[in-house]
């Protein structure tokens, strides 16, 4: 538990050793093991909140809210795939494994995405029938662990995402702790029940971009060159990674910033590895533009997307779509005040629950316990997700119309300014009220 | 073979592309026979097959030959590049020559036979298939292998069976070193029977009693801080 917020009698707190740091040292000394948790980075980072949109007035004219059309559709996978994905909204559901999530949660995500005309994504551990059945558009992840990987699922997917990393842990593998490895999860992963399952950090049959190019061609051969192939990278050296992903033949590139959520990762990894979403988007867009591939290879951005403002700003910076993990889980019931008494019993409270690794989620989402899973009604949860996705879309449209745009994709960096020097430098947009873009160009 | 052997369809990679060949292979009916000539190291040949057809490749192939195979019987009369039979589900792939690294990576089923030597990480992340290497196997053979069996008739390189789960490894020759959590285990009757069957299926003359068995010590199944040095 974080004990730093409470400073009795206004006593001065050490900046280097606030109570939270002291408590962590004490915990480490007691337990002798690092902290593993779910959720994403908690530290403050420059983010979309540090950008503002420049609404129209004299020099630009706005579109009428609720009247004039503002399109939201997006097509993903136009480069090589004969069957690209047509989404009604530019917000997709990110890959989250069956194993870290319950089957009902996966079903709810599929239902919500399908109701709003967008896609959802499998995750480490393979594809479940529930999720395939309830997802109109399903992206199938090919991960280093290859758990549950099989060509039949590859063929019944609508798109394929080769995962190199996640924003929460670029360069790291995964660990599904034994308490979440029930019979079904174990069988799907071909491993014994109840053991701590390590997910590899490197793919078993390729190492660099030249090999990956051949790997992608293999997947295309097996799926008849129909399906869009995404490459997902955790944000770190994003400029170079995106260039290499284009070279390796990606149709779509997913860039996940360091704020991105995770099912279970060492805290030191979550908080200290990678770069924030904001500079990652800029690096990715610059790399695509330099290769003359912007919009030809679509860019999906994730890591801390919460509102329609985040969606609009990411798109204005050059993303084609965004993807959400944590916010989608919240929409289906994660951290709901409804379960406050359960949270209290675990020594936490709604709004703070991040023990996804423990498998005891009272909301029935990040668990494999049948009794807890029963608490999640996938139909109701699916509707809630659909509601939330509609709100994100309406909000983004509102902002786009105010900037005079008849489609979300007409938003551009010119519609943005930054409120801090850091955000201006990272996003490559001017500090508000100036034409000053601090820092050096990307590349 | 039945009395009326099926017609053999022949492709020559000098005049058709991998795409055309794979597309044709994917559309063939069970029981068809195909011969592929002049592969010249082409990648992704005969990958993603789904029915019991027989494919003979005359020459050397590149990466991922027979990748994700289901049911088909593929013979490569030559050497193969990286990842032959990767993620195969069933069927049989035989390479008469040597196979490069990651042979049979994450295979879930079927039998992969390598007539010569193979490079590093053979059977990495194996999930249920069987691999028989008639020659030597390189470093990190069976890294993270979960299920299935790897047989090495020659010597095995360094780090054999590193981070092994439930897969079994049999080696006849020397083992340069064992990987983390891999130990030698007793050869019991059931193992001799299993090994004999695999050797027979692969066409190896070797005697099961000449092999040693290696498996997981299962010390890494639960994350314990006292094992931190092994991770
Ligand atoms: C519970 C959970 C499980 C996840 N599992 C996977 C996974 O299996 N594969 C993957 O690529 N990313 C996984 N992620 C990361 C998400 O795909 C996505 O990158 C991230 O959640 C986006 O950031 P956000 O949570 O701030 O929206 C997971 C995230 C969460 C919260």
mmCIF file of C-alpha atoms in Angstrom, chain A residues 118 208 210 244 271 308 341 379 409 417 424:
data_model
loop_
_atom_site.group_PDB
_atom_site.id
_atom_site.type_symbol
_atom_site.label_atom_id
_atom_site.label_comp_id
_atom_site.label_asym_id
_atom_site.label_seq_id
_atom_site.Cartn_x
_atom_site.Cartn_y
_atom_site.Cartn_z
ATOM 1 C CA UNK A 118 -14.703 -2.073 -34.054
ATOM 2 C CA UNK A 208 15.703 -9.526 -36.482
ATOM 3 C CA UNK A 210 15.065 -9.518 -42.007
ATOM 4 C CA UNK A 244 12.086 -1.589 -39.431
ATOM 5 C CA UNK A 271 7.734 2.538 -14.167
ATOM 6 C CA UNK A 308 -12.340 11.333 -26.648
ATOM 7 C CA UNK A 341 -16.340 -4.129 0.500
ATOM 8 C CA UNK A 379 -23.966 -9.116 -22.084
ATOM 9 C CA UNK A 409 -8.622 11.930 -39.841
ATOM 10 C CA UNK A 417 -0.556 23.271 -29.011
ATOM 11 C CA UNK A 424 5.785 20.633 -26.770
#
